Amino acid sequence: MACAEESFAVTQKGAALRAAQEGRFDELPIFDRAIECASREEIEALQLEKLKKQVAYTYERVPWYRQKMDEMGVAPEDIQTLADVRKLPFTDKTVLRDTFPFGLFAVPLSDVRELHSSSGTTGKPVVVGYTPDDMDVWSDCIARLVQMAGVVPGDVAQMAFGYGMFTGGFGLHYGLQKLGCAMIPAGSGNTERHIQMIEDYGTTVLVATPSYAMHICEVGEQMGYDWASSPLRVGLFGGEPCPPGLKAEIERRMHITCTDNYGLTEVMGPGVSGECLAERFQQHIAEDHFLWEVVDPETGEPVGEGEMGELVLTPLDKQAIPVLRYRTHDLTCVHTEPCACGRTHARMDKVRSRSDDMLIIRGTNVFPSQIEDVLSGIEEVTPHYHIVVDTKNGMDVFTVETELRPEAFSDSFESMNAIKENIAEKLKSTLLVAPTVRLVEPGGIERAVGKAKHVDDRRKK
Ligand code: DLL
């Protein structure tokens, strides 16, 4: 396994961020340069070698895959090129649910060191396990992405993800420790205490969902905390979409640099891809551990390079619960040209939408991310919003609740109405369907301590 590079130029806390701001990307530390900067030929050769082994391992040990592959008439030996991955069956959440809890496990529980699960709010939870080797791969992937964000050994990292079954808390915890950081396992919630700890313990790195980071920022401001003179430098975000406007606002108000990191329980948890300091809208996929495909969500057929589609992931080393061609439902496109940070691993565009979060309102397709983008261009409102969709007299109705900034809030009916009409008009021209806009007083939209829930579709209830 890799160890932290000893020879990188920028080792002091904060120095990496300064180097990045000045465009000196070649000075930035890279956790595992041999792997992260390998040529595409080397990456693809490694992927193929691992894919062949992983398919054979999965076929041998997991009856569900053996049966499925037998039905499809495909054997492990049929995998001779990376494109042959398409011969394999897709896996989706229903397979994990139908085989709950351990039906897809390839090892006995005695070989598992940790279990995690997804929340299960929409059915049975999905449970995954990690062998000691899985744990090593996991912490390695996270150590890479935290270093990508400018974190260095000696940083003090405060956890504001929940621990427990969610993969975010423990995943980031292990990876940050692997890099050599001191962990403060505060967990989510108790926001005032978070701010006190940042000050008392000299926290330099905050790990949180972007929604919760925004809340920590606001609570700090209400407490009179001066973020400009706080020791905090880096925000490590993930677990939910991080719209560019929200990230920019947190960076500005908290005086920190934030990166957005992606992953999902079924294929590992956090650590699948992470944002570097050179390319702020994309994330490097850990290609030595994950084979990616981008497919048309309707047909499952591959889309062209650089085209938007659904991300499908095959983890290449997973031992406890191998999954082949996992359909993430997350929409993105992937680019393979080199990055200014020096890393060669492919970059995926940040996930803003899922193929299953599209709302169909009066026959028109609406993505919550479109609403987010419109609201982020309106200076009178905060990044907090909520969408309620319902049916009235057989017709879809939808309301966008958006929160006024304190400086925009006034008693004047005319000025409030003008803001509302402006928002309604902009939403209508983007979405092509008109919502009712409700302006909510500052602080009126509920804050999340984990992942924010923006949509309440009452038609499904
Ligand atoms: O959210 C894993 C994670 C934890 C990633 C912490 C990063 C940091 P799940 O709870 O299984 O796992 O949720 C996975 O959340 O399919 C995406 O739809 C969404 N998601 C996760 N990270 C991002 C992100 C964790 N950075 C699901 N941007 C995924 C957009 C994200 N969506």
Short mmCIF file of N, CA and C in Angstrom, two decimals, residues 66-74:
data_model
loop_
_atom_site.label_atom_id
_atom_site.label_comp_id
_atom_site.label_asym_id
_atom_site.label_seq_id
_atom_site.Cartn_x
_atom_site.Cartn_y
_atom_site.Cartn_z
N ARG A 66 -23.06 -15.57 -9.88
CA ARG A 66 -22.79 -16.77 -10.68
C ARG A 66 -24.04 -17.12 -11.49
N GLN A 67 -25.18 -17.11 -10.79
CA GLN A 67 -26.43 -17.46 -11.47
C GLN A 67 -26.74 -16.47 -12.59
N LYS A 68 -26.58 -15.20 -12.28
CA LYS A 68 -26.88 -14.15 -13.27
C LYS A 68 -25.97 -14.29 -14.50
N MET A 69 -24.68 -14.49 -14.24
CA MET A 69 -23.74 -14.60 -15.38
C MET A 69 -24.00 -15.88 -16.17
N ASP A 70 -24.35 -16.95 -15.47
CA ASP A 70 -24.68 -18.19 -16.19
C ASP A 70 -25.90 -17.96 -17.08
N GLU A 71 -26.91 -17.29 -16.52
CA GLU A 71 -28.11 -17.00 -17.33
C GLU A 71 -27.76 -16.19 -18.57
N MET A 72 -26.80 -15.26 -18.41
CA MET A 72 -26.43 -14.40 -19.54
C MET A 72 -25.42 -15.08 -20.47
N GLY A 73 -24.95 -16.23 -20.06
CA GLY A 73 -23.97 -16.96 -20.87
C GLY A 73 -22.61 -16.30 -20.89
N VAL A 74 -22.24 -15.68 -19.78
CA VAL A 74 -20.92 -15.04 -19.74
C VAL A 74 -20.10 -15.65 -18.60
#
